[in-house]
Short mmCIF file of C-alpha atoms in Angstrom, two decimals:
data_model
loop_
_atom_site.label_atom_id
_atom_site.label_comp_id
_atom_site.label_asym_id
_atom_site.label_seq_id
_atom_site.Cartn_x
_atom_site.Cartn_y
_atom_site.Cartn_z
CA UNK A 1 -71.97 31.54 50.99
CA UNK A 2 -69.30 29.14 51.90
CA UNK A 3 -67.31 27.94 50.80
CA UNK A 4 -63.83 25.00 50.60
CA UNK A 5 -63.17 23.06 48.21
CA UNK A 6 -60.23 19.76 49.37
CA UNK A 7 -60.54 17.70 46.58
CA UNK A 8 -61.67 18.38 43.13
CA UNK A 9 -65.12 17.65 41.79
CA UNK A 10 -66.00 15.17 41.73
CA UNK A 11 -66.33 12.69 38.62
CA UNK A 12 -67.49 8.51 38.25
CA UNK A 13 -64.70 6.70 39.19
CA UNK A 14 -63.36 4.34 37.72
CA UNK A 15 -61.73 1.36 40.68
CA UNK A 16 -60.43 -1.40 39.26
CA UNK A 17 -58.18 -4.52 40.11
CA UNK A 18 -58.31 -7.60 40.91
CA UNK A 19 -60.10 -9.61 44.37
CA UNK A 20 -57.20 -9.78 45.98
CA UNK A 21 -53.48 -7.56 46.47
CA UNK A 22 -50.39 -8.08 46.94
CA UNK A 23 -49.80 -10.45 49.63
CA UNK A 24 -52.91 -12.29 49.12
CA UNK A 25 -54.97 -9.38 51.40
CA UNK A 26 -58.01 -9.19 50.44
CA UNK A 27 -59.13 -5.74 48.64
CA UNK A 28 -62.57 -4.33 48.17
CA UNK A 29 -64.52 -5.68 45.87
CA UNK A 30 -64.93 -2.92 42.54
CA UNK A 31 -68.80 -1.04 41.87
CA UNK A 32 -70.39 -1.38 39.58
CA UNK A 33 -70.56 -0.42 36.32
CA UNK A 34 -73.29 1.70 35.20
CA UNK A 35 -74.94 1.92 32.24
CA UNK A 36 -72.99 3.87 29.98
CA UNK A 37 -69.68 2.09 30.60
CA UNK A 38 -71.17 -1.70 30.13
CA UNK A 39 -72.13 -0.41 26.59
CA UNK A 40 -68.81 0.69 26.46
CA UNK A 41 -67.51 -2.95 27.28
CA UNK A 42 -69.65 -5.36 25.59
CA UNK A 43 -69.16 -2.58 22.15
CA UNK A 44 -64.65 -3.48 22.68
CA UNK A 45 -65.83 -7.13 23.69
CA UNK A 46 -67.50 -7.54 20.23
CA UNK A 47 -64.70 -5.96 18.79
CA UNK A 48 -62.08 -8.24 19.46
CA UNK A 49 -64.43 -11.34 18.57
CA UNK A 50 -64.61 -9.29 15.22
CA UNK A 51 -61.24 -8.93 15.05
CA UNK A 52 -60.96 -13.01 15.91
CA UNK A 53 -63.44 -13.97 13.63
CA UNK A 54 -61.77 -13.86 10.38
CA UNK A 55 -58.51 -15.97 12.02
CA UNK A 56 -60.71 -18.64 14.25
CA UNK A 57 -63.49 -18.78 11.11
CA UNK A 58 -60.90 -20.31 8.42
CA UNK A 59 -59.04 -22.46 10.54
CA UNK A 60 -62.15 -23.89 11.83
CA UNK A 61 -63.19 -24.57 8.41
CA UNK A 62 -59.90 -25.93 7.19
CA UNK A 63 -59.84 -28.73 9.98
CA UNK A 64 -63.95 -29.43 9.09
CA UNK A 65 -62.51 -29.98 5.16
CA UNK A 66 -59.25 -31.66 5.93
CA UNK A 67 -61.71 -34.15 7.52
CA UNK A 68 -63.79 -34.72 4.78
CA UNK A 69 -60.39 -35.57 2.54
CA UNK A 70 -59.69 -37.78 4.72
CA UNK A 71 -62.78 -39.75 4.95
CA UNK A 72 -61.79 -40.02 0.51
CA UNK A 73 -58.76 -42.07 1.84
CA UNK A 74 -60.11 -43.75 4.04
CA UNK A 75 -62.87 -45.48 1.13
CA UNK A 76 -65.64 -43.85 3.09
CA UNK A 77 -68.72 -45.70 0.40
CA UNK A 78 -70.01 -41.62 1.29
CA UNK A 79 -67.32 -40.26 1.41
CA UNK A 80 -67.92 -38.39 -2.20
CA UNK A 81 -71.10 -37.08 -1.22
CA UNK A 82 -69.46 -35.59 2.89
CA UNK A 83 -67.27 -33.58 1.15
CA UNK A 84 -70.38 -31.40 -0.70
CA UNK A 85 -72.50 -31.50 3.11
CA UNK A 86 -68.90 -30.35 4.58
CA UNK A 87 -68.20 -27.48 1.06
CA UNK A 88 -72.00 -26.44 1.21
CA UNK A 89 -72.01 -26.35 5.39
CA UNK A 90 -68.51 -24.30 5.25
CA UNK A 91 -69.08 -22.27 2.55
CA UNK A 92 -72.46 -20.50 4.62
CA UNK A 93 -70.66 -20.69 7.88
CA UNK A 94 -67.11 -18.93 5.32
CA UNK A 95 -69.83 -15.76 5.11
CA UNK A 96 -68.96 -14.62 8.47
CA UNK A 97 -65.52 -15.00 8.26
CA UNK A 98 -65.27 -11.29 7.71
CA UNK A 99 -67.89 -8.10 7.51
CA UNK A 100 -69.85 -8.50 5.35
CA UNK A 101 -73.60 -5.96 4.51
CA UNK A 102 -75.89 -7.95 6.11
CA UNK A 103 -76.91 -6.16 9.92
CA UNK A 104 -76.22 -8.93 11.89
CA UNK A 105 -74.23 -8.49 15.63
CA UNK A 106 -70.65 -10.99 15.96
CA UNK A 107 -72.28 -12.58 18.34
CA UNK A 108 -74.41 -13.62 15.76
CA UNK A 109 -71.76 -14.12 13.47
CA UNK A 110 -70.22 -16.30 16.24
CA UNK A 111 -73.70 -18.61 16.39
CA UNK A 112 -74.06 -19.08 12.60
CA UNK A 113 -70.14 -20.12 12.12
CA UNK A 114 -69.96 -22.58 15.25
CA UNK A 115 -73.67 -24.06 14.17
CA UNK A 116 -72.34 -24.79 10.54
CA UNK A 117 -68.72 -26.11 10.39
CA UNK A 118 -69.75 -28.08 13.94
CA UNK A 119 -72.79 -29.64 11.70
CA UNK A 120 -70.16 -30.79 9.26
CA UNK A 121 -69.34 -32.56 11.84
CA UNK A 122 -71.67 -34.29 13.46
CA UNK A 123 -73.82 -34.90 10.68
CA UNK A 124 -70.76 -36.06 8.94
CA UNK A 125 -69.17 -38.60 11.89
CA UNK A 126 -73.18 -39.49 12.54
CA UNK A 127 -72.82 -42.05 8.95
CA UNK A 128 -70.16 -43.96 11.70
CA UNK A 129 -70.79 -46.30 13.74
CA UNK A 130 -70.62 -44.37 17.11
CA UNK A 131 -68.67 -42.04 15.15
CA UNK A 132 -70.66 -39.61 17.04
CA UNK A 133 -68.85 -40.16 20.60
CA UNK A 134 -65.41 -40.02 18.33
CA UNK A 135 -66.33 -36.46 18.01
CA UNK A 136 -67.13 -35.31 22.20
CA UNK A 137 -63.46 -34.79 21.99
CA UNK A 138 -63.27 -32.20 18.90
CA UNK A 139 -66.81 -30.79 20.14
CA UNK A 140 -65.85 -30.10 23.68
CA UNK A 141 -62.59 -28.41 22.93
CA UNK A 142 -64.55 -26.72 20.35
CA UNK A 143 -66.56 -25.83 23.31
CA UNK A 144 -63.95 -24.85 24.98
CA UNK A 145 -62.55 -22.24 22.62
CA UNK A 146 -65.14 -20.41 22.53
CA UNK A 147 -64.84 -19.60 26.42
CA UNK A 148 -61.30 -18.12 26.17
CA UNK A 149 -63.22 -15.75 22.90
CA UNK A 150 -65.85 -14.46 23.85
CA UNK A 151 -65.90 -12.35 27.10
CA UNK A 152 -69.48 -12.96 28.57
CA UNK A 153 -70.71 -16.17 29.56
CA UNK A 154 -74.50 -16.36 28.10
CA UNK A 155 -73.38 -15.48 24.91
CA UNK A 156 -71.38 -18.22 24.53
CA UNK A 157 -74.85 -20.19 25.93
CA UNK A 158 -76.45 -18.43 22.52
CA UNK A 159 -72.80 -19.15 20.50
CA UNK A 160 -73.36 -23.65 21.62
CA UNK A 161 -76.75 -24.01 22.10
CA UNK A 162 -77.65 -24.88 18.16
CA UNK A 163 -74.36 -27.31 18.44
CA UNK A 164 -75.51 -29.27 21.82
CA UNK A 165 -79.41 -29.79 21.11
CA UNK A 166 -78.21 -30.82 17.51
CA UNK A 167 -76.06 -33.83 19.32
CA UNK A 168 -78.15 -34.22 21.54
CA UNK A 169 -81.25 -35.19 19.12
CA UNK A 170 -78.37 -37.07 16.67
CA UNK A 171 -76.79 -39.06 19.15
CA UNK A 172 -80.48 -40.38 20.79
CA UNK A 173 -80.84 -42.36 17.05
CA UNK A 174 -77.17 -42.86 16.69
CA UNK A 175 -75.71 -43.91 20.17
CA UNK A 176 -76.70 -46.32 22.29
CA UNK A 177 -78.79 -45.39 25.79
CA UNK A 178 -75.46 -45.32 27.82
CA UNK A 179 -73.45 -43.65 25.37
CA UNK A 180 -75.65 -40.80 24.96
CA UNK A 181 -75.65 -39.81 28.24
CA UNK A 182 -72.34 -40.21 28.81
CA UNK A 183 -71.58 -38.21 26.00
CA UNK A 184 -74.03 -35.29 27.46
CA UNK A 185 -72.79 -35.81 30.52
CA UNK A 186 -68.88 -34.58 28.94
CA UNK A 187 -71.11 -31.38 26.75
CA UNK A 188 -72.18 -30.19 30.00
CA UNK A 189 -69.38 -30.59 32.03
CA UNK A 190 -67.53 -28.77 29.07
CA UNK A 191 -70.75 -26.63 28.79
CA UNK A 192 -69.64 -25.29 32.32
CA UNK A 193 -65.75 -25.43 31.96
CA UNK A 194 -66.57 -22.82 29.08
CA UNK A 195 -68.92 -20.73 30.87
CA UNK A 196 -66.08 -20.21 33.57
CA UNK A 197 -63.91 -19.39 31.24
CA UNK A 198 -66.26 -17.04 29.58
CA UNK A 199 -66.61 -15.12 33.61
CA UNK A 200 -62.97 -15.55 33.87
CA UNK A 201 -61.68 -14.29 30.73
CA UNK A 202 -64.81 -11.85 31.13
CA UNK A 203 -62.98 -10.16 34.24
CA UNK A 204 -59.94 -10.17 33.56
CA UNK A 205 -60.92 -7.76 30.21
CA UNK A 206 -62.78 -5.54 32.97
CA UNK A 207 -59.79 -4.76 35.25
CA UNK A 208 -58.04 -4.44 31.92
CA UNK A 209 -59.91 -1.73 30.01
CA UNK A 210 -61.15 -0.34 33.72
CA UNK A 211 -57.51 -0.02 33.60
CA UNK A 212 -57.56 1.83 30.70
CA UNK A 213 -60.39 3.68 31.04
CA UNK A 214 -57.94 5.11 34.16
CA UNK A 215 -55.60 5.88 32.61
CA UNK A 216 -57.26 7.89 29.66
CA UNK A 217 -59.29 9.92 32.26
CA UNK A 218 -56.46 10.99 33.98
CA UNK A 219 -55.02 12.06 30.48
CA UNK A 220 -57.36 13.49 29.25
CA UNK A 221 -58.26 15.50 32.49
CA UNK A 222 -56.53 17.78 35.12
CA UNK A 223 -55.64 16.09 38.67
CA UNK A 224 -56.38 19.13 40.82
CA UNK A 225 -59.66 20.85 39.63
CA UNK A 226 -61.56 17.95 37.76
CA UNK A 227 -61.15 20.25 34.41
CA UNK A 228 -59.82 18.72 31.04
CA UNK A 229 -56.29 18.68 30.19
CA UNK A 230 -56.05 21.08 27.55
CA UNK A 231 -54.89 18.88 25.08
CA UNK A 232 -58.42 16.69 25.59
CA UNK A 233 -59.97 20.74 25.38
CA UNK A 234 -57.71 21.72 21.90
CA UNK A 235 -59.55 18.01 20.96
CA UNK A 236 -62.91 18.49 21.41
CA UNK A 237 -63.01 22.94 20.66
CA UNK A 238 -61.26 22.10 17.64
CA UNK A 239 -63.87 19.22 16.21
CA UNK A 240 -67.60 20.67 17.41
CA UNK A 241 -65.71 24.29 15.73
CA UNK A 242 -65.52 21.90 12.08
CA UNK A 243 -68.95 20.83 13.32
CA UNK A 244 -70.23 24.14 13.57
CA UNK A 245 -68.57 25.07 10.71
CA UNK A 246 -69.75 23.09 8.35
CA UNK A 247 -73.67 23.69 9.52
CA UNK A 248 -73.39 26.74 10.35
CA UNK A 249 -73.96 27.16 13.86
CA UNK A 250 -72.59 29.79 16.75
CA UNK A 251 -69.66 28.61 18.88
CA UNK A 252 -68.43 31.17 21.77
CA UNK A 253 -65.47 30.79 24.08
CA UNK A 254 -64.36 32.24 26.98
CA UNK A 255 -61.29 32.95 28.60
CA UNK A 256 -60.99 33.43 32.47
CA UNK A 257 -58.56 34.48 34.67
CA UNK A 258 -58.71 34.65 38.13
CA UNK A 259 -57.81 38.48 39.25
CA UNK A 260 -54.25 38.77 41.80
CA UNK A 261 -54.22 35.32 42.14
CA UNK A 262 -50.58 34.92 42.87
CA UNK A 263 -51.52 36.85 45.80
CA UNK A 264 -54.12 34.99 47.19
CA UNK A 265 -51.14 32.23 47.19
CA UNK A 266 -48.14 34.96 48.47
CA UNK A 267 -50.85 35.11 51.47
CA UNK A 268 -53.44 32.93 52.13
CA UNK A 269 -50.73 29.71 51.13
CA UNK A 270 -51.19 27.62 48.53
CA UNK A 271 -53.25 24.85 49.50
CA UNK A 272 -56.39 27.97 49.47
CA UNK A 273 -54.83 29.13 46.05
CA UNK A 274 -56.10 25.27 44.80
CA UNK A 275 -59.24 25.33 46.23
CA UNK A 276 -59.63 28.84 44.86
CA UNK A 277 -59.01 27.05 41.61
CA UNK A 278 -60.81 24.12 42.51
CA UNK A 279 -64.19 26.70 43.01
CA UNK A 280 -63.72 28.47 39.99
CA UNK A 281 -63.95 25.40 37.93
CA UNK A 282 -67.46 23.78 40.51
CA UNK A 283 -68.41 27.19 39.70
CA UNK A 284 -68.01 27.38 36.53
CA UNK A 285 -70.52 23.14 35.83
CA UNK A 286 -72.89 24.87 37.91
CA UNK A 287 -73.29 27.45 35.25
CA UNK A 288 -73.03 25.54 32.04
CA UNK A 289 -74.67 22.83 30.08
CA UNK A 290 -74.95 20.11 29.75
CA UNK A 291 -73.27 20.13 25.44
CA UNK A 292 -70.22 22.72 27.12
CA UNK A 293 -67.21 22.13 29.31
CA UNK A 294 -64.74 23.47 30.53
CA UNK A 295 -60.42 23.50 31.04
CA UNK A 296 -57.20 24.54 31.45
CA UNK A 297 -55.33 26.06 29.93
CA UNK A 298 -52.45 27.15 32.22
CA UNK A 299 -51.75 28.11 36.26
CA UNK A 300 -55.33 29.92 36.25
CA UNK A 301 -56.50 30.69 32.88
CA UNK A 302 -59.41 28.36 32.10
CA UNK A 303 -61.08 28.25 28.66
CA UNK A 304 -65.40 27.24 28.03
CA UNK A 305 -66.53 26.43 25.11
CA UNK A 306 -70.32 26.24 24.69
CA UNK A 307 -71.24 25.72 20.99
CA UNK A 308 -74.53 26.43 19.71
CA UNK A 309 -74.39 30.19 21.47
CA UNK A 310 -73.90 33.46 19.94
CA UNK A 311 -72.33 36.24 21.13
CA UNK A 312 -75.04 37.01 23.82
CA UNK A 313 -76.02 33.70 24.80
CA UNK A 314 -72.07 33.99 25.61
CA UNK A 315 -71.72 37.18 27.28
CA UNK A 316 -74.69 35.80 29.80
CA UNK A 317 -73.33 32.64 30.71
CA UNK A 318 -70.14 34.24 31.67
CA UNK A 319 -71.79 36.93 33.27
CA UNK A 320 -73.48 34.62 35.45
CA UNK A 321 -69.67 32.81 36.44
CA UNK A 322 -68.35 35.61 37.05
CA UNK A 323 -71.09 37.06 39.84
CA UNK A 324 -71.92 33.36 41.31
CA UNK A 325 -67.30 33.14 41.71
CA UNK A 326 -67.45 36.93 43.05
CA UNK A 327 -69.79 36.27 45.85
CA UNK A 328 -68.29 33.25 47.04
CA UNK A 329 -66.45 33.01 50.62
CA UNK A 330 -64.05 30.96 51.19
CA UNK A 331 -62.10 29.35 54.21
CA UNK A 332 -58.28 29.35 54.18
CA UNK A 333 -56.04 28.71 56.94
CA UNK A 334 -55.57 33.10 56.87
CA UNK A 335 -59.28 33.98 57.08
CA UNK A 336 -61.73 33.85 54.52
CA UNK A 337 -61.49 35.17 51.37
CA UNK A 338 -62.69 36.24 48.33
CA UNK A 339 -62.21 36.42 45.09
CA UNK A 340 -62.26 37.84 41.28
CA UNK A 341 -61.56 36.65 37.37
CA UNK A 342 -61.86 38.94 34.25
CA UNK A 343 -63.43 37.05 31.36
CA UNK A 344 -63.39 37.66 27.37
CA UNK A 345 -65.84 35.82 25.63
CA UNK A 346 -65.05 35.50 21.39
CA UNK A 347 -67.09 34.04 19.10
CA UNK A 348 -67.00 31.81 15.37
CA UNK A 349 -67.19 33.47 12.26
CA UNK A 350 -67.99 31.66 9.17
CA UNK A 351 -63.97 31.32 8.58
CA UNK A 352 -62.42 31.00 12.11
CA UNK A 353 -59.82 28.93 13.82
CA UNK A 354 -59.68 27.83 16.85
CA UNK A 355 -55.95 29.44 17.87
CA UNK A 356 -58.12 32.64 16.31
CA UNK A 357 -60.30 32.12 18.98
CA UNK A 358 -58.96 31.67 21.47
CA UNK A 359 -56.74 34.16 20.26
CA UNK A 360 -59.24 37.34 20.39
CA UNK A 361 -61.15 35.57 23.32
CA UNK A 362 -57.18 36.62 25.18
CA UNK A 363 -57.79 40.11 23.66
CA UNK A 364 -61.06 40.43 25.04
CA UNK A 365 -59.65 39.17 28.58
CA UNK A 366 -56.42 41.75 28.54
CA UNK A 367 -58.81 44.36 27.87
CA UNK A 368 -60.78 42.78 30.55
CA UNK A 369 -58.08 43.03 33.48
CA UNK A 370 -56.58 46.44 31.81
CA UNK A 371 -59.31 48.01 32.23
CA UNK A 372 -60.34 47.17 36.04
CA UNK A 373 -60.31 43.31 36.47
CA UNK A 374 -64.00 41.41 37.87
CA UNK A 375 -65.67 41.82 34.70
CA UNK A 376 -66.33 40.30 31.27
CA UNK A 377 -66.13 42.06 27.71
CA UNK A 378 -66.77 40.80 24.11
CA UNK A 379 -64.02 40.56 21.79
CA UNK A 380 -64.44 43.08 18.87
CA UNK A 381 -64.75 40.80 16.38
CA UNK A 382 -67.78 39.59 18.50
CA UNK A 383 -69.46 43.07 18.76
CA UNK A 384 -68.50 44.01 15.05
CA UNK A 385 -70.71 41.08 13.82
CA UNK A 386 -73.68 42.09 17.05
CA UNK A 387 -73.60 45.56 15.17
CA UNK A 388 -73.92 44.14 12.29
#
């Protein structure tokens, strides 16, 4: 079996960027997002909307109430009643300003907020002669603000649907036909502009989010092999170890070291050494389960973390990795070559810690190398546990 890995094992690409690069040259269109990336991006957008609601809600409510106070000061015959109506609708919309126990999404909170506050404006404006027409600029401005808040055009359409419908119904009753049609045309143009702003906003946020994911992916993975970085594998392992201790579940760790790796670099060159490292990671990924993961500790040392795995299962998995890697025949500039690995396996006990697990696996690995290399050994504590 002959293999050669010129590049790291492929991971899901996160390419992004504007469609036009420097000097106006057109760039390749970014690939579509995966369903998981779309879900994460929508979650980020919802979190952004949720952060903005506590600021936008009170500001919009204050504007609605200030107009009511202005009606009273101008001596509107129904000023007190209209102010009470405004207070009632703003109070109903105030439920959306902050997170509550009501199980609704940020989109529905925006819909209720916008519907109640614009209803207060329209119902009160309709009491004036042609008041709805004078209120159209306020509606247009608020529609544009929705396009800046939510980066999803269809969500913007859902938020704006109820106020536009209310405006159309009230305008048909209270406004002359030419004025009503002109108002509808202005609202339609504002709706298209709001959705365009939302789309541009969404593209910019998508680009920023993808670049953040690229940076996060680069921090979490080793650029040569595609294995997890030491810091990230430690973070994941400590989390899984805490869960295993809390629920009384097994967990195993396999520490892997390439035998005579310095000799590979000396005889075949560093490019061949890099290919060996990539081949080892690819071999491990083929043998591990979806819940397992591999990280690079440094140099030619790697660690495999196997949650929900007992000593015997971990030993069998490590042996599969060892024998599969030993069977590989890799190409190099100086001819075919074979490499072997030594593996030390440790398992979690009732009071274990990540550092202790690594230390025990390292002890087993040292014993495997000192006793001839190209073998897999269990840590002494794991052997005692099996006998018990």
